[in-house]
Tab-separated table of C-alpha atoms in Angstrom:
chain	number	residue	atom	x	y	z
A	164	MET	CA	-0.243	-0.003	-0.205
A	165	LYS	CA	1.248	3.725	-1.125
A	166	GLU	CA	1.328	5.912	1.395
A	167	THR	CA	2.207	10.078	0.522
A	168	VAL	CA	3.705	12.197	2.873
A	169	ARG	CA	4.891	15.945	2.288
A	170	PHE	CA	8.075	17.705	4.247
A	171	ALA	CA	10.052	20.697	3.789
A	172	VAL	CA	13.724	20.043	2.301
A	173	THR	CA	16.163	22.617	1.328
A	174	PRO	CA	17.917	22.994	-2.099
A	175	GLU	CA	21.059	20.244	-1.111
A	176	GLU	CA	18.337	17.873	-0.004
A	177	ALA	CA	16.132	18.421	-3.274
A	178	GLY	CA	18.750	17.949	-4.912
A	179	LEU	CA	19.434	14.374	-3.338
A	180	LEU	CA	15.790	13.644	-3.638
A	181	VAL	CA	15.483	14.872	-7.408
A	182	ALA	CA	18.860	13.457	-8.518
A	183	ALA	CA	17.301	10.075	-7.242
A	184	ARG	CA	14.070	9.693	-8.394
A	185	ALA	CA	15.076	10.880	-11.868
A	186	SER	CA	17.388	8.150	-12.075
A	187	GLU	CA	15.188	5.624	-10.735
A	188	ALA	CA	12.347	6.847	-13.505
A	189	ALA	CA	14.672	6.430	-16.200
A	190	ASP	CA	16.895	3.377	-15.138
A	191	GLY	CA	14.460	1.747	-12.881
A	192	PRO	CA	14.601	1.385	-9.060
A	193	GLU	CA	17.605	0.154	-6.856
A	194	ALA	CA	17.833	-2.916	-5.699
A	195	SER	CA	17.327	-3.190	-1.898
A	196	ALA	CA	17.810	0.855	-1.254
A	197	ALA	CA	14.303	1.055	0.969
A	198	ALA	CA	15.320	-1.355	3.176
A	199	ASP	CA	18.930	-0.390	3.467
A	200	ALA	CA	17.437	2.965	3.768
A	201	ARG	CA	15.119	1.927	6.574
A	202	LEU	CA	18.066	0.568	8.865
A	203	ILE	CA	19.926	4.040	8.960
A	204	ALA	CA	17.477	6.423	9.439
A	205	GLY	CA	14.046	4.287	10.703
A	206	LYS	CA	10.502	5.500	10.420
A	207	ASP	CA	10.785	8.785	9.887
A	208	PRO	CA	9.394	9.545	6.296
A	209	LYS	CA	12.030	13.266	5.527
A	210	GLU	CA	15.038	10.909	6.840
A	211	LYS	CA	14.185	7.489	5.144
A	212	ALA	CA	13.436	9.299	2.229
A	213	LEU	CA	17.289	10.933	2.095
A	214	ALA	CA	19.282	8.185	3.415
A	215	ARG	CA	17.498	6.407	0.102
A	216	ALA	CA	18.391	8.956	-2.132
A	217	LYS	CA	21.859	8.760	-0.937
A	218	LEU	CA	22.074	4.960	-1.128
A	219	VAL	CA	20.891	5.597	-5.131
A	220	LEU	CA	23.279	7.980	-6.018
A	221	SER	CA	26.090	6.022	-4.112
A	222	ARG	CA	25.213	2.972	-5.645
A	223	ARG	CA	24.916	4.536	-9.515
A	224	SER	CA	27.947	7.079	-9.058
A	225	LEU	CA	25.664	9.823	-9.262
A	226	LYS	CA	25.779	13.016	-8.217
A	227	PRO	CA	22.719	15.665	-6.518
A	228	SER	CA	20.956	17.539	-9.132
A	229	ARG	CA	21.456	21.425	-8.647
A	230	VAL	CA	18.910	24.191	-8.599
A	231	PRO	CA	18.360	25.101	-12.256
A	232	THR	CA	19.025	28.800	-13.010
A	233	LEU	CA	15.951	30.190	-15.116
A	234	PRO	CA	16.174	33.714	-16.760
A	235	THR	CA	13.647	35.300	-14.231
A	236	GLY	CA	16.102	38.894	-13.899
A	237	LEU	CA	15.780	38.935	-17.945
A	238	PHE	CA	12.310	38.220	-18.070
A	239	THR	CA	11.241	40.474	-15.814
A	240	GLY	CA	13.896	43.366	-16.839
A	241	ALA	CA	12.198	42.726	-20.571
A	242	LEU	CA	9.087	43.303	-19.326
A	243	MET	CA	9.663	46.304	-17.438
A	244	LEU	CA	11.313	48.008	-20.253
A	245	CYS	CA	7.904	47.133	-21.755
A	246	ALA	CA	6.387	48.904	-19.608
A	247	TYR	CA	8.399	51.899	-18.977
A	248	PHE	CA	7.686	52.961	-22.755
A	249	LEU	CA	3.963	51.996	-23.100
A	250	GLY	CA	3.949	54.882	-20.595
A	251	VAL	CA	5.109	56.767	-21.868
A	252	MET	CA	3.496	56.269	-25.241
A	253	THR	CA	0.295	56.307	-23.302
A	254	ASP	CA	0.836	59.559	-22.126
A	255	ARG	CA	1.591	60.599	-25.259
A	256	PHE	CA	-1.649	59.240	-26.896
A	257	SER	CA	-3.921	60.799	-24.043
A	258	SER	CA	-2.844	64.290	-25.281
A	259	GLU	CA	-1.248	66.205	-27.354
A	260	GLY	CA	1.657	69.165	-27.191
A	261	ALA	CA	1.817	70.269	-23.439
A	262	VAL	CA	-1.794	69.896	-22.922
A	263	VAL	CA	-2.503	67.946	-20.076
A	264	ASN	CA	-5.908	66.456	-19.802
A	265	LEU	CA	-6.751	65.493	-16.269
A	266	LEU	CA	-9.481	63.125	-17.500
A	267	SER	CA	-7.696	61.473	-19.386
A	268	PRO	CA	-9.077	57.757	-19.769
A	269	ALA	CA	-6.330	55.775	-20.028
A	270	LEU	CA	-4.657	57.932	-16.896
A	271	LEU	CA	-7.835	57.208	-15.106
A	272	LEU	CA	-7.667	53.798	-16.418
A	273	ILE	CA	-4.628	52.972	-15.030
A	274	LEU	CA	-5.493	55.160	-11.754
A	275	PHE	CA	-8.591	52.630	-11.447
A	276	TRP	CA	-6.891	49.264	-12.082
A	277	GLN	CA	-4.370	49.603	-9.169
A	278	ILE	CA	-7.430	50.589	-6.895
A	279	ALA	CA	-9.114	47.465	-8.227
A	280	LEU	CA	-5.735	45.326	-7.628
A	281	TYR	CA	-5.497	46.568	-4.823
A	282	ALA	CA	-8.681	45.468	-3.558
A	283	LEU	CA	-8.603	42.549	-4.895
A	284	LEU	CA	-5.145	41.750	-3.238
A	285	LEU	CA	-6.921	42.418	0.005
A	286	VAL	CA	-9.430	40.154	-0.872
A	287	GLY	CA	-7.255	36.860	-2.014
A	288	THR	CA	-5.355	37.744	1.586
A	289	ILE	CA	-8.607	37.666	3.704
A	290	ALA	CA	-9.505	34.885	2.291
A	291	ALA	CA	-6.552	32.980	1.908
A	292	PRO	CA	-6.944	30.998	4.756
A	293	LEU	CA	-10.604	29.807	3.867
A	294	GLY	CA	-8.859	28.214	0.787
A	295	TRP	CA	-10.113	30.541	-1.641
A	296	LYS	CA	-7.080	32.514	-4.152
A	297	PRO	CA	-7.338	34.818	-6.754
A	298	LYS	CA	-6.330	33.556	-10.178
A	299	TRP	CA	-3.563	35.624	-11.617
A	300	PRO	CA	-3.039	34.473	-15.592
A	301	GLY	CA	0.094	36.546	-16.266
A	302	ARG	CA	1.600	35.273	-13.560
A	303	GLU	CA	1.125	31.711	-14.464
A	304	LEU	CA	1.872	32.760	-18.255
A	305	PHE	CA	5.482	34.518	-17.167
A	306	ALA	CA	6.131	30.809	-14.863
A	307	ALA	CA	5.087	28.707	-18.237
A	308	LEU	CA	7.037	30.577	-20.454
A	309	LEU	CA	10.328	30.787	-18.207
A	310	SER	CA	9.392	26.405	-17.910
A	311	ARG	CA	9.473	26.059	-21.465
A	312	LEU	CA	13.203	27.004	-21.812
A	313	ARG	CA	15.632	24.453	-22.807
A	314	ILE	CA	19.491	24.513	-22.962
A	315	LEU	CA	20.332	22.509	-25.502
A	316	THR	CA	23.878	21.699	-23.569
A	317	VAL	CA	22.763	20.290	-20.717
A	318	SER	CA	22.879	15.759	-20.508
A	319	LYS	CA	19.996	13.558	-20.316
A	320	GLN	CA	20.459	13.572	-16.933
A	321	THR	CA	19.453	17.307	-16.430
A	322	LEU	CA	16.599	17.111	-18.830
A	323	ARG	CA	14.936	14.602	-16.765
A	324	GLU	CA	15.349	16.625	-13.609
A	325	ARG	CA	14.193	19.500	-14.909
A	326	PRO	CA	10.196	18.496	-14.458
A	327	LEU	CA	11.139	17.526	-10.811
A	328	TRP	CA	12.899	20.787	-10.366
A	329	LEU	CA	9.921	22.521	-12.284
A	330	SER	CA	7.428	21.706	-9.759
A	331	LEU	CA	9.314	22.368	-6.357
A	332	LEU	CA	10.263	25.859	-8.114
A	333	ALA	CA	6.268	26.343	-8.653
A	334	PRO	CA	5.628	28.849	-5.699
A	335	ALA	CA	9.126	30.654	-6.353
A	336	LEU	CA	7.667	31.185	-9.924
A	337	ARG	CA	4.893	32.733	-9.197
A	338	SER	CA	6.016	34.843	-6.537
A	339	GLU	CA	8.895	36.014	-9.149
A	340	ALA	CA	6.053	36.478	-11.601
A	341	ALA	CA	4.231	38.648	-8.757
A	342	ARG	CA	7.522	40.944	-7.945
A	343	ALA	CA	7.596	40.996	-12.188
A	344	PHE	CA	4.270	42.702	-12.894
A	345	HIS	CA	4.860	44.683	-9.814
A	346	LEU	CA	8.297	45.966	-11.092
A	347	ALA	CA	6.313	46.481	-14.533
A	348	ALA	CA	3.650	48.347	-12.823
A	349	ALA	CA	6.369	50.531	-11.365
A	350	ALA	CA	7.738	51.350	-14.837
A	351	LEU	CA	4.751	51.960	-16.249
A	352	GLY	CA	3.742	54.846	-13.744
A	353	ALA	CA	7.463	56.051	-14.191
A	354	GLY	CA	6.761	56.185	-18.359
A	355	LEU	CA	3.848	58.547	-16.837
A	356	LEU	CA	6.375	61.251	-15.409
A	357	THR	CA	8.905	60.683	-17.899
A	358	GLY	CA	6.245	61.686	-21.110
A	359	LEU	CA	4.846	64.184	-19.114
A	360	ALA	CA	7.981	65.851	-17.893
A	361	PHE	CA	9.414	65.643	-21.470
A	362	ARG	CA	5.897	67.090	-23.113
A	363	GLY	CA	6.798	70.085	-21.359
A	364	ILE	CA	10.416	70.892	-22.305
A	365	GLY	CA	10.520	74.276	-24.151
A	366	THR	CA	7.280	75.558	-23.829
A	367	ALA	CA	4.519	75.687	-20.971
A	368	TYR	CA	2.007	73.536	-20.072
A	369	THR	CA	-1.655	73.587	-20.218
A	370	VAL	CA	-3.630	72.030	-17.446
A	371	GLY	CA	-7.636	71.357	-17.635
A	372	TRP	CA	-10.461	68.612	-18.138
A	373	THR	CA	-12.814	67.669	-21.018
A	374	SER	CA	-15.544	65.118	-20.989
A	375	THR	CA	-18.586	64.622	-22.326
A	376	TRP	CA	-20.238	63.023	-19.572
A	377	LEU	CA	-19.406	65.572	-16.679
A	378	ALA	CA	-19.507	68.886	-18.564
A	379	GLY	CA	-22.527	70.352	-16.410
A	380	HIS	CA	-22.036	68.342	-14.188
A	381	GLU	CA	-19.373	70.248	-11.854
A	382	ALA	CA	-20.251	69.364	-8.497
A	383	TRP	CA	-19.395	65.166	-9.294
A	384	LEU	CA	-16.059	66.592	-11.099
A	385	ALA	CA	-14.999	68.084	-7.910
A	386	ALA	CA	-16.257	65.207	-5.557
A	387	LEU	CA	-14.131	63.292	-8.099
A	388	PHE	CA	-10.930	65.452	-8.195
A	389	SER	CA	-10.647	65.998	-4.399
A	390	ALA	CA	-10.840	61.547	-4.200
A	391	THR	CA	-7.751	61.258	-6.347
A	392	TYR	CA	-5.819	64.621	-6.796
A	393	GLY	CA	-7.163	65.322	-3.508
A	394	LEU	CA	-4.879	62.625	-2.322
A	395	VAL	CA	-1.491	64.969	-3.027
A	396	PRO	CA	-1.865	66.905	0.628
A	397	LEU	CA	-0.110	70.098	-0.524
A	398	GLU	CA	-2.232	71.987	1.813
A	399	LEU	CA	0.865	71.243	3.829
A	400	PHE	CA	2.871	73.845	2.005
A	401	GLY	CA	-0.131	76.312	1.700
A	402	ILE	CA	-1.866	75.457	-1.940
A	403	PRO	CA	-5.208	75.291	-1.238
A	404	PHE	CA	-7.503	72.950	-3.446
A	405	PRO	CA	-9.921	74.729	-5.707
A	406	ASP	CA	-13.322	74.341	-5.203
A	407	ALA	CA	-16.330	73.256	-7.988
A	408	ALA	CA	-16.339	76.761	-9.700
A	409	ALA	CA	-12.366	76.709	-9.956
A	410	ILE	CA	-12.627	73.244	-11.583
A	411	ALA	CA	-15.752	74.358	-14.021
A	412	GLU	CA	-13.637	77.010	-15.488
A	413	MET	CA	-10.696	74.453	-16.038
A	414	ASN	CA	-12.863	73.298	-18.496
A	415	LEU	CA	-10.479	73.090	-21.885
A	416	ARG	CA	-13.668	73.911	-24.554
A	417	VAL	CA	-14.992	76.887	-22.774
A	418	ASN	CA	-11.584	78.063	-21.515
A	419	ALA	CA	-8.366	77.148	-23.641
A	420	GLN	CA	-5.912	78.712	-20.996
A	421	GLY	CA	-6.601	76.346	-18.731
A	422	SER	CA	-6.239	76.255	-14.800
A	423	PRO	CA	-3.901	79.936	-13.760
A	424	ASP	CA	-2.152	77.349	-11.344
A	425	ALA	CA	-0.847	74.853	-13.853
A	426	ALA	CA	2.445	73.656	-11.495
A	427	ALA	CA	-0.063	72.837	-8.631
A	428	TRP	CA	-1.770	70.120	-10.589
A	429	LEU	CA	1.133	68.923	-12.178
A	430	LEU	CA	2.439	68.317	-8.743
A	431	ARG	CA	-0.952	66.677	-7.807
A	432	LEU	CA	-0.932	64.406	-10.781
A	433	MET	CA	3.027	63.592	-10.076
A	434	GLY	CA	1.844	62.894	-6.484
A	435	LEU	CA	-0.968	60.820	-7.781
A	436	VAL	CA	0.680	58.548	-10.051
A	437	ALA	CA	3.481	57.801	-7.154
A	438	ILE	CA	0.888	57.252	-4.700
A	439	VAL	CA	-0.951	55.157	-6.141
A	440	VAL	CA	0.760	53.347	-8.764
A	441	ILE	CA	4.793	53.435	-8.181
A	442	LEU	CA	4.907	53.679	-4.330
A	443	PRO	CA	2.871	50.749	-3.659
A	444	ARG	CA	3.916	48.544	-6.368
A	445	LEU	CA	7.663	49.322	-5.734
A	446	LEU	CA	6.582	47.534	-1.747
A	447	LEU	CA	4.459	44.346	-3.468
A	448	ALA	CA	7.131	44.148	-5.768
A	449	PHE	CA	9.664	44.071	-2.132
A	450	PHE	CA	7.164	41.196	-0.585
A	451	ALA	CA	6.946	38.933	-3.638
A	452	GLY	CA	10.723	38.843	-3.732
A	453	ARG	CA	10.653	38.122	0.053
A	454	ARG	CA	8.283	35.526	-0.944
A	455	ALA	CA	10.110	34.625	-3.685
A	456	LYS	CA	13.608	33.895	-1.775
A	457	ALA	CA	12.014	32.290	0.812
A	458	ALA	CA	10.350	29.663	-1.576
A	459	ARG	CA	13.501	28.845	-2.763
A	460	THR	CA	15.717	27.907	0.279
A	461	ARG	CA	12.570	25.904	1.153
A	462	PHE	CA	10.505	23.245	-0.539
A	463	VAL	CA	7.744	20.891	-0.063
A	464	TRP	CA	8.827	17.295	-1.592
A	465	ILE	CA	5.843	14.806	-1.941
A	466	GLU	CA	6.769	11.056	-1.246
A	467	LYS	CA	5.158	8.213	-2.072
A	468	GLN	CA	6.654	5.248	0.242
A	469	LYS	CA	6.677	1.845	-1.393
A	470	GLU	CA	8.644	-0.986	-1.992
A	471	PRO	CA	10.783	-0.839	-5.339
A	472	VAL	CA	11.104	-3.873	-7.758
A	473	PRO	CA	14.959	-5.167	-7.093
A	474	VAL	CA	17.016	-3.792	-9.949
A	475	SER	CA	21.041	-4.213	-10.426
A	476	THR	CA	23.057	-0.920	-11.393
A	477	GLN	CA	26.410	-0.715	-11.577
A	478	ARG	CA	28.106	2.102	-12.978
A	479	SER	CA	31.481	2.204	-14.100
A	480	LEU	CA	34.616	3.391	-12.302
A	481	PRO	CA	36.509	6.840	-12.877
A	482	SER	CA	40.003	6.421	-14.836
A	483	LEU	CA	42.959	5.509	-12.870
A	484	SER	CA	46.406	6.085	-14.438
A	485	GLU	CA	48.404	3.262	-13.924
A	486	GLY	CA	50.483	2.886	-10.980
A	487	ALA	CA	47.763	4.260	-8.522
A	488	THR	CA	48.754	4.251	-4.789
A	489	VAL	CA	46.065	3.286	-2.277
A	490	LEU	CA	46.064	4.908	0.965
A	491	THR	CA	44.860	2.345	3.583
A	492	THR	CA	44.063	1.834	7.220
A	493	VAL	CA	43.464	-1.484	6.788
A	494	PRO	CA	46.598	-3.669	7.127
A	495	ALA	CA	47.377	-4.882	3.273
A	496	ASP	CA	47.820	-8.704	3.393
A	497	GLU	CA	48.220	-10.392	0.338
A	498	ALA	CA	44.435	-11.502	0.355
A	499	LEU	CA	43.483	-7.806	-0.070
A	500	ARG	CA	46.117	-6.766	-1.890
A	501	ARG	CA	44.427	-8.859	-4.912
A	502	ARG	CA	40.950	-8.656	-4.219
A	503	THR	CA	41.430	-4.665	-4.676
A	504	ALA	CA	43.573	-5.086	-7.834
A	505	VAL	CA	41.095	-7.045	-9.019
A	506	VAL	CA	38.212	-4.309	-8.828
A	507	LEU	CA	40.307	-1.314	-9.706
A	508	THR	CA	41.934	-3.641	-13.090
A	509	GLN	CA	45.121	-1.923	-11.852
A	510	PRO	CA	47.863	-5.213	-11.330
A	511	ASP	CA	50.818	-2.992	-10.591
A	512	LEU	CA	49.366	-1.013	-7.416
A	513	HIS	CA	51.562	1.254	-4.690
A	514	TRP	CA	50.388	0.618	-1.335
A	515	ARG	CA	50.563	3.143	1.900
A	516	THR	CA	48.845	2.742	5.589
A	517	ILE	CA	47.817	6.001	6.883
A	518	ASP	CA	46.283	6.546	9.997
A	519	VAL	CA	43.235	9.535	9.248
A	520	TRP	CA	42.988	10.763	12.484
A	521	LYS	CA	46.726	11.605	13.036
A	522	ASP	CA	47.869	12.087	9.858
A	523	GLU	CA	47.301	15.187	7.749
A	524	PRO	CA	46.116	14.581	4.426
A	525	GLU	CA	47.706	17.142	2.805
A	526	THR	CA	50.980	16.260	4.036
A	527	VAL	CA	50.736	12.237	3.201
A	528	LEU	CA	49.349	13.264	-0.615
A	529	ALA	CA	52.573	15.788	-0.898
A	530	SER	CA	54.648	12.621	-0.773
A	531	VAL	CA	52.538	10.521	-2.352
A	532	ASP	CA	54.543	9.546	-6.067
A	533	THR	CA	51.653	8.411	-9.029
A	534	GLU	CA	49.384	10.563	-9.945
A	535	ALA	CA	45.989	8.456	-9.049
A	536	ALA	CA	45.653	8.271	-5.266
A	537	VAL	CA	42.407	5.710	-3.667
A	538	LEU	CA	41.764	5.652	-0.167
A	539	LEU	CA	40.598	2.009	1.706
A	540	PHE	CA	38.970	2.187	4.823
A	541	ASP	CA	37.460	-0.023	7.216
A	542	ALA	CA	33.647	-1.026	7.199
A	543	VAL	CA	33.636	-1.489	11.145
A	544	THR	CA	34.579	1.724	11.337
A	545	THR	CA	32.109	4.615	11.383
A	546	PRO	CA	32.442	7.247	8.861
A	547	GLU	CA	33.126	10.529	10.107
A	548	ASP	CA	33.268	13.611	8.345
A	549	GLU	CA	35.924	15.502	10.182
A	550	VAL	CA	37.782	12.667	10.262
A	551	HIS	CA	37.282	10.311	6.861
A	552	GLY	CA	35.351	13.361	5.092
A	553	LYS	CA	38.803	15.062	5.269
A	554	TRP	CA	40.510	12.706	3.687
A	555	LEU	CA	37.766	12.196	0.781
A	556	ASP	CA	37.749	15.995	0.477
A	557	ALA	CA	41.753	15.905	0.250
A	558	VAL	CA	41.881	13.387	-2.505
A	559	ALA	CA	38.825	14.600	-4.576
A	560	LYS	CA	40.564	17.971	-4.714
A	561	ARG	CA	43.929	15.688	-6.501
A	562	ARG	CA	41.684	14.140	-9.003
A	563	ASP	CA	39.487	17.313	-9.641
A	564	GLY	CA	36.157	15.839	-7.769
A	565	ASN	CA	36.579	12.005	-9.832
A	566	LEU	CA	36.926	10.532	-6.517
A	567	LEU	CA	36.834	6.913	-5.937
A	568	LEU	CA	36.414	5.183	-2.324
A	569	LEU	CA	36.664	1.680	-1.370
A	570	VAL	CA	35.842	0.314	1.679
A	571	ASP	CA	37.183	-3.318	2.905
A	572	LEU	CA	34.067	-5.565	4.514
A	573	SER	CA	36.313	-8.294	5.561
A	574	LYS	CA	36.458	-7.467	9.571
A	575	LEU	CA	32.478	-6.387	8.979
A	576	GLU	CA	31.778	-10.231	7.436
A	577	GLU	CA	33.575	-11.986	9.718
A	578	GLN	CA	32.463	-10.803	13.087
A	579	PHE	CA	28.321	-9.907	12.233
A	580	GLY	CA	28.250	-12.506	8.880
A	581	SER	CA	27.428	-11.074	5.247
A	582	GLY	CA	23.166	-11.464	5.587
A	583	SER	CA	23.679	-9.780	9.120
A	584	GLU	CA	21.349	-6.850	10.256
A	585	ARG	CA	24.499	-5.290	11.141
A	586	HIS	CA	25.981	-6.083	8.014
A	587	THR	CA	23.231	-4.371	5.889
A	588	ALA	CA	23.197	-1.101	8.032
A	589	ARG	CA	27.142	-0.459	8.233
A	590	LYS	CA	27.174	-1.043	4.532
A	591	ALA	CA	24.328	1.502	3.905
A	592	LEU	CA	25.789	3.931	6.167
A	593	TRP	CA	28.989	3.889	3.990
A	594	GLU	CA	27.084	4.304	0.804
A	595	SER	CA	25.270	7.232	2.451
A	596	PHE	CA	28.015	8.810	3.617
A	597	ALA	CA	30.038	8.391	-0.003
A	598	ALA	CA	26.824	10.053	-1.946
A	599	GLU	CA	27.497	13.070	0.227
A	600	ARG	CA	30.748	13.361	-1.099
A	601	HIS	CA	29.997	12.477	-4.275
A	602	ALA	CA	32.620	9.435	-4.300
A	603	THR	CA	32.447	6.221	-6.606
A	604	LEU	CA	32.171	3.551	-3.540
A	605	ARG	CA	33.296	0.052	-4.299
A	606	PHE	CA	33.089	-2.560	-1.159
A	607	LEU	CA	35.764	-5.147	-1.010
A	608	ARG	CA	34.511	-8.149	0.314
A	609	LEU	CA	35.849	-11.562	1.412
A	610	HIS	CA	34.462	-13.704	-1.550
């Protein structure tokens, strides 16, 4: 019976799980990985899944996957650039020359669109605990475009991993899409102001209004202007808001000169765009960016617990130059030398006994004459990051990350038997340890 569990993982943990799942989807499940992981991690679903992923990667000589880099910045920049020029052109098309129509349909549409959007965002935030969320087609399109991009130079394994990463990155992509659209709206407002500024270069502005529907309804018009342009508190600087009679005289069809105080109205117009469009959108973009960053540091992984079908998989060893040196903590008797030569297919091996607790890896490796160095540890010993991990890191630097690790099971099999639970658990522990260090692991057995 399958059981679906969900748990939070870091990007590094997700890389292990994604690489293991993609590999098993392509090449079949790894033999006994689930059972061995249970011996290592117990019943905790997350620890068991991570242990199983490490075993799969170790047995197949694979490395953890990395979070794919998506061109969200490029998309965001292109969207902002288009919105900015749209704002400039919107202002240019709404009026001619240096005439500013305070009832420009394009301007009012942009302003009321922002207000409607803010109201919808507020309702969505309040209703989110009840399970209702508004649909944002633009954000879905933004995420879909990013997910469809392909990089031709990536490997087949990476292409298999990509859909898994995209499902994990979906919340982050939605937040990044929200940030992109908020920044684009702010750029639209900046474009409006830029177009307004450039239209007045070298001439005087004429500010007023013209409308077929509101002509003769000066009281309504005064209320509308008070609710919009009145939001900019010029009264604090001694500039009073005009009354209905003064606003009626600003009808450009009756008075082509418009308002005698054009500068005050221009300040109100620019302040209104900043207050309603630019500043709120920048603030929303900031919070959307924080949500996107948080979503990229913590993913939700869905795991179906089941027993896999055993399939034997063995990957090739890293290439070794002839005359490799085996650095071992195990007494190198003739039987061990013979079994090591068979595994490495290297008849001419140099041997050197090391003490991983006392010797310094860099000092030992500096005195090794051969190009290749291979570590051989005893399976009876518990692998430690500060000790065995330090040696693996040092050898990995020497071989540019192409790391091979040998573990001798002889003493472990003699003490507990090859089929015992202790033997299986310790073997799985070494496999998990090797996977964390991106090392190719091979066991040396008595038989």
